Every structure is written in structure tokens, then in C-alpha cells.
Short mmCIF file of C-alpha atoms and ligand atoms in Angstrom, two decimals:
data_model
loop_
_atom_site.label_atom_id
_atom_site.label_comp_id
_atom_site.label_asym_id
_atom_site.label_seq_id
_atom_site.Cartn_x
_atom_site.Cartn_y
_atom_site.Cartn_z
CA UNK H 1 11.62 19.69 -52.93
CA UNK H 2 9.65 18.68 -49.86
CA UNK H 3 10.09 20.57 -46.62
CA UNK H 4 12.67 18.50 -44.74
CA UNK H 5 14.70 18.05 -47.92
CA UNK H 6 14.66 21.79 -48.54
CA UNK H 7 16.01 22.48 -45.05
CA UNK H 8 19.03 20.35 -45.96
CA UNK H 9 19.44 20.96 -49.69
CA UNK H 10 18.04 24.49 -50.03
CA UNK H 11 20.24 27.55 -50.54
CA UNK H 12 23.91 26.84 -51.19
CA UNK H 13 25.24 23.55 -49.89
CA UNK H 14 28.90 22.68 -49.45
CA UNK H 15 31.96 24.19 -51.01
CA UNK H 16 32.68 23.81 -54.77
CA UNK H 17 36.42 24.44 -54.27
CA UNK H 18 37.12 21.52 -51.90
CA UNK H 19 34.01 19.35 -51.93
CA UNK H 20 33.40 20.04 -48.23
CA UNK H 21 29.74 19.15 -47.61
CA UNK H 22 29.35 21.90 -45.05
CA UNK H 23 29.61 25.58 -46.12
CA UNK H 24 32.97 26.88 -44.84
CA UNK H 25 33.15 29.68 -42.28
CA UNK H 26 34.62 32.62 -44.20
CA UNK H 27 36.07 34.45 -41.22
CA UNK H 28 37.11 37.46 -43.24
CA UNK H 29 36.38 41.19 -43.40
CA UNK H 30 37.78 42.24 -46.78
CA UNK H 31 38.53 40.71 -50.22
CA UNK H 32 41.40 41.18 -52.65
CA UNK H 33 40.46 43.09 -55.79
CA UNK H 34 42.19 42.19 -59.09
CA UNK H 35 41.90 45.80 -60.17
CA UNK H 36 39.89 48.71 -58.88
CA UNK H 37 36.27 47.52 -58.61
CA UNK H 38 37.18 44.08 -60.11
CA UNK H 39 36.29 41.37 -57.58
CA UNK H 40 34.60 37.97 -57.25
CA UNK H 41 31.32 39.32 -55.86
CA UNK H 42 32.59 40.26 -52.42
CA UNK H 43 34.29 43.53 -51.41
CA UNK H 44 33.70 43.95 -47.68
CA UNK H 45 31.86 41.67 -45.27
CA UNK H 46 29.29 44.21 -44.05
CA UNK H 47 28.03 44.36 -47.64
CA UNK H 48 28.32 40.62 -48.24
CA UNK H 49 30.05 37.53 -46.82
CA UNK H 50 29.94 34.07 -48.42
CA UNK H 51 28.89 32.23 -45.24
CA UNK H 52 26.17 34.77 -44.46
CA UNK H 53 25.13 34.64 -48.11
CA UNK H 54 24.67 30.86 -47.94
CA UNK H 55 22.41 31.31 -44.91
CA UNK H 56 20.48 34.11 -46.63
CA UNK H 57 19.92 31.88 -49.67
CA UNK H 58 18.77 29.03 -47.44
CA UNK H 59 16.17 31.05 -45.52
CA UNK H 60 14.98 32.58 -48.79
CA UNK H 61 14.25 29.07 -50.14
CA UNK H 62 12.72 27.81 -46.92
CA UNK H 63 10.37 30.82 -46.57
CA UNK H 64 9.61 30.74 -50.33
CA UNK H 65 10.63 34.35 -50.94
CA UNK H 66 12.71 36.52 -53.27
CA UNK H 67 15.69 37.34 -51.03
CA UNK H 68 16.91 36.70 -47.47
CA UNK H 69 18.88 38.82 -45.02
CA UNK H 70 20.68 37.88 -41.81
CA UNK H 71 21.03 40.25 -38.85
CA UNK H 72 22.81 40.17 -35.51
CA UNK H 73 19.55 39.62 -33.59
CA UNK H 74 15.81 39.43 -34.08
CA UNK H 75 15.57 43.04 -32.85
CA UNK H 76 18.20 44.20 -35.38
CA UNK H 77 16.10 42.49 -38.09
CA UNK H 78 12.85 44.14 -36.92
CA UNK H 79 14.56 47.56 -36.62
CA UNK H 80 16.02 47.25 -40.14
CA UNK H 81 12.56 46.40 -41.54
CA UNK H 82 11.08 49.44 -39.79
CA UNK H 83 13.79 51.57 -41.47
CA UNK H 84 11.89 50.94 -44.73
CA UNK H 85 9.47 53.62 -43.49
CA UNK H 86 9.80 57.37 -43.12
CA UNK H 87 9.14 59.84 -40.36
CA UNK H 88 5.40 60.49 -40.26
CA UNK H 89 4.48 56.98 -41.46
CA UNK H 90 2.20 54.75 -39.39
CA UNK H 91 2.29 51.01 -38.72
CA UNK H 92 -0.47 48.86 -37.17
CA UNK H 93 0.87 46.06 -34.97
CA UNK H 94 -0.55 43.10 -33.05
CA UNK H 95 -1.22 44.19 -29.47
CA UNK H 96 0.61 41.36 -27.71
CA UNK H 97 3.73 41.48 -29.86
CA UNK H 98 7.07 40.47 -28.42
CA UNK H 99 7.97 42.92 -25.61
CA UNK H 100 11.10 44.10 -27.41
CA UNK H 101 9.05 44.97 -30.50
CA UNK H 102 6.67 47.01 -28.38
CA UNK H 103 9.67 48.71 -26.73
CA UNK H 104 11.52 49.60 -29.93
CA UNK H 105 8.31 51.03 -31.47
CA UNK H 106 7.26 53.05 -28.40
CA UNK H 107 10.62 54.13 -26.94
CA UNK H 108 13.02 54.37 -29.90
CA UNK H 109 11.39 54.56 -33.34
CA UNK H 110 8.62 56.86 -32.07
CA UNK H 111 11.39 59.44 -31.41
CA UNK H 112 12.19 59.34 -35.12
CA UNK H 113 8.53 60.00 -35.97
CA UNK H 114 7.37 56.47 -36.86
CA UNK H 115 3.86 56.10 -35.48
CA UNK H 116 2.48 52.82 -34.12
CA UNK H 117 -0.98 51.58 -33.12
CA UNK H 118 -1.36 48.25 -31.31
CA UNK H 119 -4.60 46.35 -31.92
CA UNK H 120 -5.94 42.82 -31.46
CA UNK H 121 -5.24 41.68 -35.03
CA UNK H 122 -7.01 38.32 -34.42
CA UNK H 123 -10.10 40.36 -35.37
CA UNK H 124 -9.39 41.82 -38.84
CA UNK H 125 -12.02 44.54 -38.28
CA UNK H 126 -9.71 46.07 -35.63
CA UNK H 127 -6.96 46.45 -38.26
CA UNK H 128 -9.28 48.01 -40.81
CA UNK H 129 -10.72 50.46 -38.25
CA UNK H 130 -7.22 51.77 -37.48
CA UNK H 131 -5.95 52.38 -41.03
CA UNK H 132 -5.09 56.07 -41.47
CA UNK H 133 -4.02 58.04 -44.57
CA UNK H 134 -0.37 57.67 -43.45
CA UNK H 135 -0.55 53.91 -42.62
CA UNK H 136 2.09 51.99 -44.54
CA UNK H 137 2.13 48.51 -43.03
CA UNK H 138 0.44 45.87 -40.92
CA UNK H 139 2.83 43.98 -38.62
CA UNK H 140 1.54 40.68 -37.30
CA UNK H 141 2.81 38.13 -34.86
CA UNK H 142 0.93 34.85 -35.03
CA UNK H 143 0.76 32.88 -32.79
CA UNK H 144 1.41 35.61 -30.25
CA UNK H 145 3.56 35.52 -27.19
CA UNK H 146 2.49 34.44 -24.57
CA UNK H 147 -1.27 34.07 -25.20
CA UNK H 148 -0.91 32.27 -28.53
CA UNK H 149 -3.60 34.28 -30.27
CA UNK H 150 -3.90 33.67 -34.03
CA UNK H 151 -4.42 36.17 -36.82
CA UNK H 152 -5.86 35.02 -40.14
CA UNK H 153 -2.97 35.77 -42.49
CA UNK H 154 -4.93 35.33 -45.73
CA UNK H 155 -7.52 37.84 -44.52
CA UNK H 156 -4.82 40.27 -43.36
CA UNK H 157 -3.03 39.93 -46.73
CA UNK H 158 -6.27 40.62 -48.59
CA UNK H 159 -6.86 43.80 -46.56
CA UNK H 160 -3.24 44.90 -46.94
CA UNK H 161 -3.43 44.46 -50.70
CA UNK H 162 -6.73 46.32 -51.04
CA UNK H 163 -5.39 49.25 -49.05
CA UNK H 164 -1.88 49.28 -50.57
CA UNK H 165 -0.10 48.35 -47.32
CA UNK H 166 2.81 46.01 -46.68
CA UNK H 167 2.08 42.92 -44.61
CA UNK H 168 4.94 42.00 -42.27
CA UNK H 169 4.82 38.76 -40.24
CA UNK H 170 6.98 37.73 -37.29
CA UNK H 171 7.12 33.96 -37.88
CA UNK H 172 9.38 33.11 -34.89
CA UNK H 173 6.85 30.93 -33.05
CA UNK H 174 5.66 28.80 -35.96
CA UNK H 175 8.85 28.67 -38.06
CA UNK H 176 8.60 28.06 -41.83
CA UNK H 177 8.24 24.35 -41.10
CA UNK H 178 4.67 24.92 -39.83
CA UNK H 179 3.70 28.20 -41.48
CA UNK H 180 4.83 30.10 -44.63
CA UNK H 181 3.35 33.63 -44.48
CA UNK H 182 4.71 34.73 -47.92
CA UNK H 183 2.76 31.89 -49.54
CA UNK H 184 -0.36 33.27 -47.81
CA UNK H 185 0.18 36.76 -49.23
CA UNK H 186 2.55 38.51 -46.78
CA UNK H 187 5.34 40.71 -48.21
CA UNK H 188 7.95 40.38 -45.49
CA UNK H 189 8.55 37.54 -43.01
CA UNK H 190 10.99 37.86 -40.16
CA UNK H 191 12.42 35.80 -37.35
CA UNK H 192 14.22 35.86 -34.13
CA UNK H 193 16.43 32.98 -35.36
CA UNK H 194 17.70 32.84 -31.77
CA UNK H 195 14.70 30.60 -31.12
CA UNK H 196 13.63 27.51 -33.14
CA UNK H 197 15.76 28.14 -36.24
CA UNK H 198 18.97 28.08 -34.18
CA UNK H 199 17.32 25.67 -31.79
CA UNK H 200 20.22 25.01 -29.38
CA UNK H 201 20.37 28.12 -27.15
CA UNK H 202 23.77 29.02 -28.58
CA UNK H 203 23.25 31.85 -31.09
CA UNK H 204 21.48 35.22 -31.20
CA UNK H 205 20.36 36.11 -34.75
CA UNK H 206 17.60 37.57 -36.87
CA UNK H 207 16.43 36.73 -40.40
CA UNK H 208 14.22 38.53 -42.90
CA UNK H 209 12.79 37.30 -46.21
CA UNK H 210 11.06 39.63 -48.66
CA UNK H 211 8.83 38.84 -51.63
CA UNK H 212 10.03 41.34 -54.31
CA UNK H 213 13.10 42.76 -55.99
CA UNK H 214 12.17 46.27 -54.84
CA UNK H 215 11.99 45.27 -51.18
CA UNK H 216 15.20 43.22 -51.58
CA UNK H 217 17.10 46.24 -52.92
CA UNK H 218 15.70 48.54 -50.25
CA UNK H 219 16.44 46.13 -47.40
CA UNK H 220 19.93 45.35 -48.64
CA UNK H 221 20.63 49.08 -48.78
CA UNK H 222 19.46 49.42 -45.14
CA UNK H 223 21.39 46.31 -44.01
CA UNK H 224 24.57 47.64 -45.56
CA UNK H 225 23.99 51.20 -44.37
CA UNK H 226 23.06 50.48 -40.75
CA UNK H 227 25.34 47.46 -40.42
CA UNK H 228 23.51 45.11 -38.01
CA UNK H 229 24.78 42.03 -39.89
CA UNK H 230 25.26 38.48 -38.60
CA UNK H 231 28.86 37.29 -38.36
CA UNK H 232 30.16 34.27 -40.34
CA UNK H 233 30.47 31.91 -37.41
CA UNK H 234 26.92 32.59 -36.17
CA UNK H 235 25.68 32.28 -39.77
CA UNK H 236 27.22 28.81 -39.90
CA UNK H 237 25.72 27.78 -36.56
CA UNK H 238 22.33 28.88 -37.79
CA UNK H 239 22.64 26.82 -40.99
CA UNK H 240 23.52 23.83 -38.86
CA UNK H 241 20.44 24.44 -36.72
CA UNK H 242 18.12 24.84 -39.72
CA UNK H 243 19.15 21.42 -41.16
CA UNK H 244 17.35 19.67 -38.27
CA UNK H 245 14.41 22.10 -37.95
CA UNK H 246 11.96 19.56 -39.44
CA UNK H 247 12.63 16.67 -37.10
CA UNK H 248 12.93 19.03 -34.14
CA UNK H 249 9.58 20.71 -34.85
CA UNK H 250 7.84 17.32 -35.28
CA UNK H 251 9.18 16.21 -31.92
CA UNK H 252 8.47 19.52 -30.10
CA UNK H 253 4.90 19.17 -31.34
CA UNK H 254 4.48 15.54 -30.31
CA UNK H 255 5.77 16.30 -26.77
CA UNK H 256 3.61 19.41 -26.55
CA UNK H 257 0.40 17.55 -27.42
CA UNK H 258 0.95 15.17 -24.49
CA UNK H 259 1.75 18.01 -22.09
CA UNK H 260 -1.33 19.98 -23.16
CA UNK H 261 -3.52 16.88 -22.55
CA UNK H 262 -2.04 16.63 -19.06
CA UNK H 263 -2.43 20.34 -18.24
CA UNK H 264 -6.04 20.57 -19.43
CA UNK H 265 -7.23 17.94 -16.95
CA UNK H 266 -5.07 19.11 -14.01
CA UNK H 267 -7.10 20.70 -11.14
CA UNK H 268 -4.38 23.27 -10.30
CA UNK H 269 -4.45 24.68 -13.85
CA UNK H 270 -7.17 27.31 -14.42
CA UNK H 271 -6.69 27.82 -18.13
CA UNK H 272 -4.53 26.47 -20.97
CA UNK H 273 -3.58 28.47 -24.07
CA UNK H 274 -2.65 26.34 -27.09
CA UNK H 275 -3.84 26.85 -30.68
CA UNK H 276 -4.10 23.08 -31.20
CA UNK H 277 -6.91 22.84 -28.62
CA UNK H 278 -10.38 22.77 -30.21
CA UNK H 279 -11.46 25.13 -27.39
CA UNK H 280 -8.90 27.78 -28.52
CA UNK H 281 -10.91 30.71 -29.93
CA UNK H 282 -8.87 30.77 -33.17
CA UNK H 283 -8.43 27.01 -33.57
CA UNK H 284 -10.14 26.85 -36.99
CA UNK H 285 -7.88 29.60 -38.42
CA UNK H 286 -4.83 27.91 -36.90
CA UNK H 287 -5.82 24.64 -38.62
CA UNK H 288 -6.23 26.44 -41.91
CA UNK H 289 -2.89 28.28 -42.01
CA UNK H 290 -0.53 26.17 -39.89
CA UNK H 291 0.71 22.68 -40.63
CA UNK H 292 1.40 22.11 -36.91
CA UNK H 293 0.65 24.03 -33.73
CA UNK H 294 4.14 24.32 -32.29
CA UNK H 295 5.83 23.78 -28.97
CA UNK H 296 4.70 26.80 -26.95
CA UNK H 297 2.05 26.52 -24.27
CA UNK H 298 0.86 29.02 -21.66
CA UNK H 299 -1.27 28.22 -18.66
CA UNK H 300 -2.68 30.08 -15.70
CA UNK H 301 -2.19 28.71 -12.20
CA UNK H 302 -4.26 31.44 -10.53
CA UNK H 303 -1.71 33.65 -8.79
CA UNK H 304 1.83 34.97 -8.97
CA UNK H 305 2.68 33.13 -5.76
CA UNK H 306 1.57 29.73 -7.14
CA UNK H 307 3.41 30.42 -10.39
CA UNK H 308 6.66 31.18 -8.55
CA UNK H 309 6.30 27.98 -6.47
CA UNK H 310 5.90 25.97 -9.66
CA UNK H 311 8.97 27.61 -11.20
CA UNK H 312 11.02 26.85 -8.10
CA UNK H 313 10.04 23.16 -8.09
CA UNK H 314 10.53 22.03 -11.68
CA UNK H 315 13.76 20.14 -12.46
CA UNK H 316 13.83 19.68 -16.22
CA UNK H 317 12.25 23.00 -17.17
CA UNK H 318 15.01 25.62 -17.03
CA UNK H 319 13.88 28.97 -15.70
CA UNK H 320 14.97 31.25 -18.52
CA UNK H 321 13.79 33.74 -21.08
CA UNK H 322 13.82 32.65 -24.73
CA UNK H 323 12.20 29.61 -26.33
CA UNK H 324 12.49 27.07 -29.10
CA UNK H 325 15.53 25.16 -27.95
CA UNK H 326 16.24 21.49 -27.31
CA UNK H 327 15.95 22.04 -23.56
CA UNK H 328 12.52 22.78 -22.05
CA UNK H 329 12.25 26.31 -20.70
CA UNK H 330 9.77 27.85 -18.31
CA UNK H 331 9.07 31.50 -17.67
CA UNK H 332 6.73 33.98 -16.00
CA UNK H 333 5.89 36.51 -18.74
CA UNK H 334 4.62 39.24 -16.36
CA UNK H 335 7.95 39.35 -14.55
CA UNK H 336 10.29 38.34 -17.38
CA UNK H 337 9.71 38.67 -21.16
CA UNK H 338 6.81 41.13 -20.76
CA UNK H 339 8.12 43.17 -17.82
CA UNK H 340 8.78 46.10 -20.15
CA UNK H 341 5.03 46.37 -20.87
CA UNK H 342 3.30 48.53 -18.22
CA UNK H 343 1.27 46.53 -15.65
CA UNK H 344 -2.11 48.05 -16.61
CA UNK H 345 -1.51 47.16 -20.24
CA UNK H 346 -0.45 43.62 -19.31
CA UNK H 347 -3.67 43.07 -17.32
CA UNK H 348 -5.69 44.42 -20.24
CA UNK H 349 -4.05 41.85 -22.50
CA UNK H 350 -4.61 38.95 -20.08
CA UNK H 351 -0.96 38.47 -19.12
CA UNK H 352 -1.74 37.83 -15.47
CA UNK H 353 0.77 37.29 -12.67
CA UNK H 354 -0.22 33.61 -12.58
CA UNK H 355 0.43 33.00 -16.26
CA UNK H 356 3.27 30.51 -16.89
CA UNK H 357 4.77 29.97 -20.31
CA UNK H 358 6.61 26.81 -21.32
CA UNK H 359 8.68 26.05 -24.35
CA UNK H 360 8.54 22.28 -24.64
CA UNK H 361 11.92 20.78 -25.45
CA UNK H 362 13.08 17.47 -26.83
CA UNK H 363 13.57 15.51 -23.60
CA UNK H 364 11.61 12.25 -23.07
CA UNK H 365 8.07 13.48 -22.55
CA UNK H 366 7.57 11.06 -19.63
CA UNK H 367 10.24 12.95 -17.70
CA UNK H 368 8.60 16.29 -18.50
CA UNK H 369 5.15 15.03 -17.46
CA UNK H 370 6.48 13.58 -14.18
CA UNK H 371 8.29 16.86 -13.52
CA UNK H 372 5.19 19.01 -14.06
CA UNK H 373 3.10 16.60 -11.98
CA UNK H 374 5.40 16.82 -8.94
CA UNK H 375 5.78 20.59 -9.27
CA UNK H 376 2.01 21.21 -9.53
CA UNK H 377 1.13 18.82 -6.68
C1 PLP J 401 12.90 36.75 -29.15
C2 PLP J 401 11.93 37.37 -30.07
C3 PLP J 401 12.24 38.51 -30.80
C4 PLP J 401 13.54 39.26 -30.62
O1 PLP J 401 14.59 38.52 -31.08
P1 PLP J 401 16.11 38.57 -30.51
O2 PLP J 401 16.82 37.54 -31.30
O3 PLP J 401 16.01 38.25 -29.05
O4 PLP J 401 16.61 39.97 -30.73
C5 PLP J 401 11.26 38.97 -31.69
N1 PLP J 401 10.10 38.35 -31.86
C6 PLP J 401 9.78 37.25 -31.17
C7 PLP J 401 8.46 36.59 -31.39
C8 PLP J 401 10.67 36.71 -30.25
O5 PLP J 401 10.31 35.62 -29.54
#
């Protein structure tokens, strides 16, 4: 099956009982047992629900893995994955990971004894230099948020394998349409499905796909034990979103290319961050491991004041956190998504006060270009 076909025909489609072409929403908590322990595969919806199961099968197929799991948010998914480790274990993470990932590692899971080191994983030597006897995993976000740095996943997988570590990849920005980390050697891929997979700013969800039976059993045990599951209605909305992921990603990308061209030549823009630009420091790696460069662009307008003026003037770019939806969004990472990272650390990473991030939507690109032109003037 090719990629767009798989998004529509992967997993479980329709309902064998009625012929309905859409998977029904099984809004149910418990299931009748014929006798004690005799049931049709479902006992209680925390453990398993047919609508959630259909979504889990779909994402498993789309990410080319062994089993899929749906959670109530991206953070619930990330936290569940971290529960695979024990107190005293150590994980190496990308330094500009999603702010919430940094927060859960440094303010919550650290209290339970899980140790974390944040390094620039776009240089594999930095990962290797930080491996300790208690290191259990490498956790990579690529492209990163908001600077769109790229880590070579094949190289990271090679290192992880040599050193007996798990490789975990947050694939939220690329989506499986553009990048399939398990096929490149990762063991676990996860998503904030709130973003591109849902795609319509109407559902908060997280997804995980693992590459082995062992990890599938362990993660299902954690999902059922800790209970951060996705409800049936949200599971259904997410399946609906995933069906159009291919055409949406193609269109996000086409619009983004034109916007990047415009930004690069604009005198008010000091710097543009986009992995599709030949000037991007990791462009060659991006070309090797991604089928497309995505719809996220960051650019620096020089100061916080100028950035706030721009945000106040745009009409079609909605000022909001989040990304990956049909509507174009604009944000100021230093004051919004990355506000939970201390200022000194932000400056170290290059997340300046003048850095603006846009998530290019599916509007007519001419409207978006005119809007940016008037707001930057
Ligand atoms: C939004 C986001 C998350 C967190 O997901 P939620 O669904 O908001 O809990 C994790 N990683 C990345 C890259 C994100 O953009």
C-alpha cells in the first residue's frame, strides 16, 4: 500500500456488523461477559475499546511498527513512555525539545529518580559523550521546535544499537507522511496527535508506536495501569483527521515553500529557519531522512518589540500556541511555548525574543503572503 492509501485503508476500516464505512464510536465503559472471563476481547474500556483499538491499529500501520497506543495527550504519551524506565535510569534528550517534555523531565520525573541530560543531538558526538553506565535511552525530536534543527536518525539508531539503548523519536513535526523513524532504526515513535495528525485544532491526543512485542506488552501494561487513555470520540476524530493527512501535508509544504522564499528576501527578516533551505546547517540530513520538509518555519525579526508588532498586525495568522492545523498560526516561542524554559537557557539555545514561529495552514497562499507583507512593512 502506498502512503495516502494506507492513511485511508490502514488499520481497521468500517464496521463488519452494519457495513458502515466509518468505524463506529463505541461510547462504552464496560462489556457484557457470557461467563466469568468469557468475553469478545473487551472487558473494560481503560484496558481496550474498539474505537481506540481501530485508531491504534491505524497508527501502527502508518508508522510501520508492531503496536500502537493512544493517550489523552502528547504529554500523557511521553510520560507513559518514560514509565518504561526505573528510578536511577538516565535518558539523553535533544536540548530544544518541546517545552512540556523539558518540564516533565526536570520538574516531575526527576522527583521519581529518572535522570535526564539535554544535549544538541544534531551532533551525534554529543550523544555519545553523555552516555553513562545507567543510560537507557536516547530521546530525539527532529525537526526541533522552534529552531528546526535536524538529528540524523540512522546515525542515532546505530549508536543506540551499539550501546544497547532504546531510541525514542518525537515525530510530531514531520508526521509519518514525511518521516518514518522506525524504518530508520528507532524503537519507539511518539506524537502529539493534537497537531498534524488531528489537523483541525479540535482534539488533544497522543500516540505511540513501538517496534517489538516486548515493548508492546510493557507499554500496554503501563497504559492500562496508569490510565491516560484516549476516549472513543476523540479516537474517532483522530482517525478522521489521519485520512486526509497526505493531502494536507502536501499542501502545507507547498504553501510553506512560497512563504520561505518570501521571508528569505525580506529586509525586515534577519534569519529564517527551515530545513528545506539549502543554507540550513542540516539540510543534507533532512533531505536524506525526510520525504518533505513540513509546514513549520521560524524567523527572527531582531527584537521582541518588532515581533509583537508583527503578531498584532497579521490577520490570517491566528495568535495561538499549537501547530499543524488547517488554519495558519503564529507564536512567539520565548513568551509562549518556551516560557517554561529559563531565560538564560533559552538564549543559549538561540530562542531569542525576536524569534517568531509560524505554522503554515491551508489558506490560499496569496492571502498569507499579502498578510505577512503588510504586517512586516
Ligand atoms: C505539542 C507537543 C507535545 C505535547 O503534546 P500535547 O498533545 O500538547 O500534550 C509534544 N511534543 C511536541 C513536538 C509538541 O509539539
